Amino acid sequence: GYGLATRGGISFAAGDMLIQALLTARPEETEPGAAQAVYEETQQEIIRLLESQPAPSLGNSLMETLGGLFGMRAICQKAAARFASVMRRQEKKPVVALVGEIYVRLDPFSNDFVIEKLEQRGLAVRLAPLGEWLEYTDLSNEMEIRKGRFSAPDAFWARAVSMFIQRSITQRLYHIFAQELGWPERTTAAASLKAAAPYIRPELLGEAVLTLGGPVHEYRQGDIAGVVSVGPLECMPNKICEAQFFHVQRD
């Protein structure tokens, strides 16, 4: 179970990086469709890799976590270089963060193809990754552990080790693409929580703190020029963020 979960975590992280690499390269591509071709070919390569490998053992999983990440590191290194090769080296376009409810922001039909529409207006998009939710739930569990909610020592250590491994995997894969594509420092769930704190209490568990805190942190760092937040009609976390974005803009 642990080995399969580890490989699944690596796959989630790689998928996030691949999507963002596409969104970074596409507005700057030298030939229309070049970035999409790299994305689709790499995605198929990842699928073939996952289908060809048996469920890993615990020992093998630990070794791969420190090494080749079940072959995913090599695939990501090649993909990052290919994305970089199809990009123009010129002044970067303004970047807009796309945040909000997970399903709507990740499904083009549900968000009315907002990424394509932003790109048509001369912008690049920084999409909030799926993995931020996994990192946030780990962080929430860590806060619960510190409050003494998990009293059993084995529960504490199992969660602590799992959180450390997942963060390390994400950071390693992010670094591969960041080097080639000039990405800024990765926005962590902890940074999002800190940025959201003046507007939303951390005790309000859910995606609202990420939707608000992520872009606030990235704007202060100079990584984005603006933000678009999407969500289902009358989605409560999104409505909370809409109200607080007004105060963020004022501040």
mmCIF file of C-alpha atoms in Angstrom:
data_model
loop_
_atom_site.group_PDB
_atom_site.id
_atom_site.type_symbol
_atom_site.label_atom_id
_atom_site.label_comp_id
_atom_site.label_asym_id
_atom_site.label_seq_id
_atom_site.Cartn_x
_atom_site.Cartn_y
_atom_site.Cartn_z
ATOM 1 C CA GLY A 1 0.000 0.000 0.000
ATOM 2 C CA TYR A 2 2.741 2.443 0.944
ATOM 3 C CA GLY A 3 4.695 1.817 -2.252
ATOM 4 C CA LEU A 4 1.662 2.333 -4.439
ATOM 5 C CA ALA A 5 0.747 5.495 -2.536
ATOM 6 C CA THR A 6 4.267 6.857 -2.981
ATOM 7 C CA ARG A 7 4.243 6.253 -6.710
ATOM 8 C CA GLY A 8 0.782 7.794 -6.906
ATOM 9 C CA GLY A 9 2.038 10.888 -5.098
ATOM 10 C CA ILE A 10 4.922 11.201 -7.540
ATOM 11 C CA SER A 11 2.477 10.935 -10.447
ATOM 12 C CA PHE A 12 0.207 13.654 -9.029
ATOM 13 C CA ALA A 13 3.179 15.982 -8.591
ATOM 14 C CA ALA A 14 4.519 15.265 -12.080
ATOM 15 C CA GLY A 15 1.079 15.925 -13.573
ATOM 16 C CA ASP A 16 0.891 19.312 -11.879
ATOM 17 C CA MET A 17 4.339 20.282 -13.146
ATOM 18 C CA LEU A 18 3.550 19.140 -16.674
ATOM 19 C CA ILE A 19 0.376 21.228 -16.872
ATOM 20 C CA GLN A 20 2.153 24.323 -15.561
ATOM 21 C CA ALA A 21 5.039 23.782 -17.984
ATOM 22 C CA LEU A 22 2.513 23.805 -20.829
ATOM 23 C CA LEU A 23 0.981 27.046 -19.544
ATOM 24 C CA THR A 24 4.425 28.603 -19.208
ATOM 25 C CA ALA A 25 5.637 27.602 -22.661
ATOM 26 C CA ARG A 26 2.480 28.026 -24.755
ATOM 27 C CA PRO A 27 2.265 31.868 -24.606
ATOM 28 C CA GLU A 28 5.942 32.054 -25.614
ATOM 29 C CA GLU A 29 6.148 29.214 -28.156
ATOM 30 C CA THR A 30 8.010 29.821 -31.406
ATOM 31 C CA GLU A 31 5.629 27.639 -33.405
ATOM 32 C CA PRO A 32 1.889 27.273 -32.696
ATOM 33 C CA GLY A 33 1.117 23.874 -31.198
ATOM 34 C CA ALA A 34 4.715 23.063 -30.240
ATOM 35 C CA ALA A 35 4.134 23.219 -26.479
ATOM 36 C CA GLN A 36 0.925 21.176 -26.735
ATOM 37 C CA ALA A 37 2.802 18.485 -28.673
ATOM 38 C CA VAL A 38 5.465 18.244 -25.962
ATOM 39 C CA TYR A 39 2.734 18.045 -23.316
ATOM 40 C CA GLU A 40 0.797 15.264 -25.031
ATOM 41 C CA GLU A 41 3.879 13.187 -25.837
ATOM 42 C CA THR A 42 5.159 13.479 -22.269
ATOM 43 C CA GLN A 43 1.763 12.623 -20.825
ATOM 44 C CA GLN A 44 1.658 9.439 -22.885
ATOM 45 C CA GLU A 45 5.181 8.587 -21.784
ATOM 46 C CA ILE A 46 4.139 8.913 -18.147
ATOM 47 C CA ILE A 47 1.079 6.715 -18.700
ATOM 48 C CA ARG A 48 3.210 4.017 -20.349
ATOM 49 C CA LEU A 49 5.655 4.166 -17.450
ATOM 50 C CA LEU A 50 2.900 3.722 -14.874
ATOM 51 C CA GLU A 51 1.272 0.870 -16.777
ATOM 52 C CA SER A 52 4.539 -1.020 -17.196
ATOM 53 C CA GLN A 53 5.596 -1.068 -13.545
ATOM 54 C CA PRO A 54 4.275 -3.446 -10.870
ATOM 55 C CA ALA A 55 3.265 -2.149 -7.453
ATOM 56 C CA PRO A 56 6.564 -1.304 -5.706
ATOM 57 C CA SER A 57 7.687 -2.710 -2.373
ATOM 58 C CA LEU A 58 8.295 -0.520 0.672
ATOM 59 C CA GLY A 59 12.083 -0.828 0.393
ATOM 60 C CA ASN A 60 12.114 -0.055 -3.317
ATOM 61 C CA SER A 61 9.841 2.923 -2.744
ATOM 62 C CA LEU A 62 12.210 4.451 -0.214
ATOM 63 C CA MET A 63 15.168 4.000 -2.582
ATOM 64 C CA GLU A 64 13.266 5.506 -5.514
ATOM 65 C CA THR A 65 12.135 8.456 -3.419
ATOM 66 C CA LEU A 66 15.801 9.361 -2.949
ATOM 67 C CA GLY A 67 16.763 8.497 -6.527
ATOM 68 C CA GLY A 68 14.998 8.298 -9.852
ATOM 69 C CA LEU A 69 11.402 8.538 -8.594
ATOM 70 C CA PHE A 70 10.403 5.362 -10.484
ATOM 71 C CA GLY A 71 11.743 6.852 -13.718
ATOM 72 C CA MET A 72 9.675 10.028 -13.377
ATOM 73 C CA ARG A 73 12.665 12.278 -12.762
ATOM 74 C CA ALA A 74 14.227 11.421 -16.131
ATOM 75 C CA ILE A 75 10.939 11.976 -17.958
ATOM 76 C CA CYS A 76 10.485 15.366 -16.285
ATOM 77 C CA GLN A 77 14.055 16.437 -17.030
ATOM 78 C CA LYS A 78 13.597 15.650 -20.714
ATOM 79 C CA ALA A 79 10.189 17.345 -20.831
ATOM 80 C CA ALA A 80 11.457 20.508 -19.114
ATOM 81 C CA ALA A 81 14.278 20.834 -21.638
ATOM 82 C CA ARG A 82 11.886 20.280 -24.542
ATOM 83 C CA PHE A 83 9.456 22.908 -23.269
ATOM 84 C CA ALA A 84 12.322 25.382 -22.888
ATOM 85 C CA SER A 85 13.485 24.672 -26.431
ATOM 86 C CA VAL A 86 10.166 25.734 -28.008
ATOM 87 C CA MET A 87 10.013 29.074 -26.175
ATOM 88 C CA ARG A 88 11.099 32.503 -27.333
ATOM 89 C CA ARG A 89 13.666 34.217 -25.154
ATOM 90 C CA GLN A 90 12.073 37.617 -24.817
ATOM 91 C CA GLU A 91 10.292 39.786 -22.290
ATOM 92 C CA LYS A 92 7.914 37.667 -20.243
ATOM 93 C CA LYS A 93 4.187 38.269 -20.467
ATOM 94 C CA PRO A 94 2.220 39.332 -17.370
ATOM 95 C CA VAL A 95 1.205 36.318 -15.284
ATOM 96 C CA VAL A 96 -2.289 35.828 -13.859
ATOM 97 C CA ALA A 97 -2.987 33.241 -11.166
ATOM 98 C CA LEU A 98 -5.995 30.992 -11.723
ATOM 99 C CA VAL A 99 -7.355 29.730 -8.410
ATOM 100 C CA GLY A 100 -10.633 28.572 -6.888
ATOM 101 C CA GLU A 101 -12.603 25.370 -6.467
ATOM 102 C CA ILE A 102 -10.515 22.412 -7.572
ATOM 103 C CA TYR A 103 -12.805 20.804 -10.154
ATOM 104 C CA VAL A 104 -13.905 24.012 -11.855
ATOM 105 C CA ARG A 105 -10.430 25.484 -12.166
ATOM 106 C CA LEU A 106 -9.044 22.239 -13.614
ATOM 107 C CA ASP A 107 -11.878 21.506 -16.071
ATOM 108 C CA PRO A 108 -11.792 23.829 -19.115
ATOM 109 C CA PHE A 109 -15.483 23.399 -19.969
ATOM 110 C CA SER A 110 -16.576 24.195 -16.404
ATOM 111 C CA ASN A 111 -14.521 27.409 -16.261
ATOM 112 C CA ASP A 112 -15.582 28.512 -19.785
ATOM 113 C CA PHE A 113 -12.054 27.970 -21.149
ATOM 114 C CA VAL A 114 -10.768 30.890 -19.118
ATOM 115 C CA ILE A 115 -7.099 29.942 -19.579
ATOM 116 C CA GLU A 116 -7.331 30.140 -23.357
ATOM 117 C CA LYS A 117 -9.208 33.441 -23.120
ATOM 118 C CA LEU A 118 -6.565 34.932 -20.849
ATOM 119 C CA GLU A 119 -3.803 33.763 -23.188
ATOM 120 C CA GLN A 120 -5.604 35.335 -26.143
ATOM 121 C CA ARG A 121 -5.380 38.639 -24.294
ATOM 122 C CA GLY A 122 -1.600 38.430 -24.064
ATOM 123 C CA LEU A 123 -1.324 36.944 -20.580
ATOM 124 C CA ALA A 124 0.293 33.837 -19.146
ATOM 125 C CA VAL A 125 -1.494 31.750 -16.509
ATOM 126 C CA ARG A 126 -0.183 30.266 -13.292
ATOM 127 C CA LEU A 127 -2.650 27.493 -12.390
ATOM 128 C CA ALA A 128 -3.034 26.515 -8.741
ATOM 129 C CA PRO A 129 -1.914 22.857 -8.659
ATOM 130 C CA LEU A 130 -3.995 19.909 -7.543
ATOM 131 C CA GLY A 131 -1.182 18.965 -5.172
ATOM 132 C CA GLU A 132 -1.657 22.090 -3.046
ATOM 133 C CA TRP A 133 -4.757 20.457 -1.556
ATOM 134 C CA LEU A 134 -2.803 17.324 -0.614
ATOM 135 C CA GLU A 135 -0.106 19.475 0.955
ATOM 136 C CA TYR A 136 -2.723 21.522 2.787
ATOM 137 C CA THR A 137 -4.431 18.466 4.264
ATOM 138 C CA ASP A 138 -1.034 17.220 5.426
ATOM 139 C CA LEU A 139 -0.380 20.606 7.020
ATOM 140 C CA SER A 140 -3.815 20.574 8.665
ATOM 141 C CA ASN A 141 -3.093 17.115 10.075
ATOM 142 C CA GLU A 142 0.255 18.379 11.358
ATOM 143 C CA MET A 143 -1.498 21.217 13.171
ATOM 144 C CA GLU A 144 -3.915 18.705 14.685
ATOM 145 C CA ILE A 145 -0.969 16.588 15.843
ATOM 146 C CA ARG A 146 0.607 19.612 17.528
ATOM 147 C CA LYS A 147 -2.681 20.230 19.325
ATOM 148 C CA GLY A 148 -2.563 16.689 20.693
ATOM 149 C CA ARG A 149 -5.457 15.351 18.640
ATOM 150 C CA PHE A 150 -3.411 12.274 17.640
ATOM 151 C CA SER A 151 -2.100 10.796 20.859
ATOM 152 C CA ALA A 152 -0.696 7.508 19.537
ATOM 153 C CA PRO A 153 3.077 7.794 18.779
ATOM 154 C CA ASP A 154 2.777 5.621 15.690
ATOM 155 C CA ALA A 155 0.120 7.925 14.241
ATOM 156 C CA PHE A 156 2.411 10.918 14.764
ATOM 157 C CA TRP A 157 5.471 9.365 13.146
ATOM 158 C CA ALA A 158 3.595 7.790 10.260
ATOM 159 C CA ARG A 159 2.030 11.134 9.343
ATOM 160 C CA ALA A 160 5.282 13.044 9.860
ATOM 161 C CA VAL A 161 7.250 10.701 7.576
ATOM 162 C CA SER A 162 4.509 10.761 4.927
ATOM 163 C CA MET A 163 4.394 14.572 4.926
ATOM 164 C CA PHE A 164 8.180 14.864 4.668
ATOM 165 C CA ILE A 165 8.398 12.451 1.733
ATOM 166 C CA GLN A 166 5.555 14.089 -0.186
ATOM 167 C CA ARG A 167 6.990 17.570 0.217
ATOM 168 C CA SER A 168 10.439 16.373 -0.828
ATOM 169 C CA ILE A 169 9.074 14.721 -3.974
ATOM 170 C CA THR A 170 7.124 17.826 -4.961
ATOM 171 C CA GLN A 171 10.068 20.114 -4.359
ATOM 172 C CA ARG A 172 12.464 17.939 -6.378
ATOM 173 C CA LEU A 173 10.175 17.774 -9.402
ATOM 174 C CA TYR A 174 9.379 21.484 -9.180
ATOM 175 C CA HIS A 175 13.089 22.315 -9.146
ATOM 176 C CA ILE A 176 13.630 20.404 -12.405
ATOM 177 C CA PHE A 177 11.103 22.547 -14.290
ATOM 178 C CA ALA A 178 11.985 25.752 -12.425
ATOM 179 C CA GLN A 179 15.583 25.560 -13.609
ATOM 180 C CA GLU A 180 14.626 25.228 -17.269
ATOM 181 C CA LEU A 181 11.587 27.509 -17.374
ATOM 182 C CA GLY A 182 12.534 30.226 -14.909
ATOM 183 C CA TRP A 183 9.787 29.562 -12.382
ATOM 184 C CA PRO A 184 9.836 31.490 -9.098
ATOM 185 C CA GLU A 185 10.111 29.805 -5.722
ATOM 186 C CA ARG A 186 7.318 27.277 -5.185
ATOM 187 C CA THR A 187 4.299 28.505 -3.246
ATOM 188 C CA THR A 188 3.802 26.174 -0.303
ATOM 189 C CA ALA A 189 0.577 25.604 1.598
ATOM 190 C CA ALA A 190 2.259 27.118 4.656
ATOM 191 C CA ALA A 191 3.015 30.316 2.720
ATOM 192 C CA SER A 192 -0.601 30.486 1.539
ATOM 193 C CA LEU A 193 -1.894 30.083 5.092
ATOM 194 C CA LYS A 194 0.370 32.847 6.349
ATOM 195 C CA ALA A 195 -0.676 35.236 3.569
ATOM 196 C CA ALA A 196 -4.384 34.509 4.136
ATOM 197 C CA ALA A 197 -4.209 34.900 7.925
ATOM 198 C CA PRO A 198 -5.180 38.617 8.091
ATOM 199 C CA TYR A 199 -8.345 37.844 6.101
ATOM 200 C CA ILE A 200 -9.367 34.232 6.865
ATOM 201 C CA ARG A 201 -8.731 32.324 10.083
ATOM 202 C CA PRO A 202 -6.756 29.092 9.664
ATOM 203 C CA GLU A 203 -9.415 27.330 11.747
ATOM 204 C CA LEU A 204 -11.771 27.690 8.780
ATOM 205 C CA LEU A 205 -10.691 24.425 7.210
ATOM 206 C CA GLY A 206 -11.144 24.125 3.455
ATOM 207 C CA GLU A 207 -9.883 25.572 0.219
ATOM 208 C CA ALA A 208 -10.705 29.213 0.969
ATOM 209 C CA VAL A 209 -7.337 29.866 2.629
ATOM 210 C CA LEU A 210 -5.547 28.484 -0.438
ATOM 211 C CA THR A 211 -7.716 30.362 -2.938
ATOM 212 C CA LEU A 212 -6.989 33.647 -1.190
ATOM 213 C CA GLY A 213 -3.574 33.099 0.355
ATOM 214 C CA GLY A 214 -1.790 31.653 -2.661
ATOM 215 C CA PRO A 215 -2.219 34.653 -4.961
ATOM 216 C CA VAL A 216 -1.702 37.149 -2.116
ATOM 217 C CA HIS A 217 1.675 35.539 -1.403
ATOM 218 C CA GLU A 218 2.611 35.384 -5.083
ATOM 219 C CA TYR A 219 1.615 39.011 -5.689
ATOM 220 C CA ARG A 220 3.742 40.184 -2.774
ATOM 221 C CA GLN A 221 6.648 38.174 -4.187
ATOM 222 C CA GLY A 222 6.205 39.839 -7.574
ATOM 223 C CA ASP A 223 5.359 36.530 -9.262
ATOM 224 C CA ILE A 224 1.897 37.494 -10.593
ATOM 225 C CA ALA A 225 0.175 40.641 -11.846
ATOM 226 C CA GLY A 226 -3.392 39.586 -11.015
ATOM 227 C CA VAL A 227 -5.728 36.740 -10.132
ATOM 228 C CA VAL A 228 -8.878 35.082 -11.467
ATOM 229 C CA SER A 229 -10.895 32.967 -9.033
ATOM 230 C CA VAL A 230 -13.414 30.451 -10.388
ATOM 231 C CA GLY A 231 -15.909 28.155 -8.713
ATOM 232 C CA PRO A 232 -19.397 26.665 -8.869
ATOM 233 C CA LEU A 233 -22.399 28.952 -8.547
ATOM 234 C CA GLU A 234 -22.755 30.074 -4.908
ATOM 235 C CA CYS A 235 -19.800 27.927 -3.757
ATOM 236 C CA MET A 236 -19.329 29.087 -0.144
ATOM 237 C CA PRO A 237 -15.481 29.029 -0.037
ATOM 238 C CA ASN A 238 -15.384 31.025 -3.262
ATOM 239 C CA LYS A 239 -17.970 33.519 -2.008
ATOM 240 C CA ILE A 240 -15.854 34.054 1.115
ATOM 241 C CA CYS A 241 -12.804 34.672 -1.054
ATOM 242 C CA GLU A 242 -14.681 37.055 -3.353
ATOM 243 C CA ALA A 243 -15.539 39.158 -0.311
ATOM 244 C CA GLN A 244 -11.986 39.090 1.007
ATOM 245 C CA PHE A 245 -10.353 39.783 -2.362
ATOM 246 C CA PHE A 246 -12.112 43.163 -2.172
ATOM 247 C CA HIS A 247 -10.191 43.935 1.036
ATOM 248 C CA VAL A 248 -6.962 42.541 -0.389
ATOM 249 C CA GLN A 249 -7.270 44.868 -3.388
ATOM 250 C CA ARG A 250 -7.922 47.814 -1.065
ATOM 251 C CA ASP A 251 -4.892 46.952 1.085
#
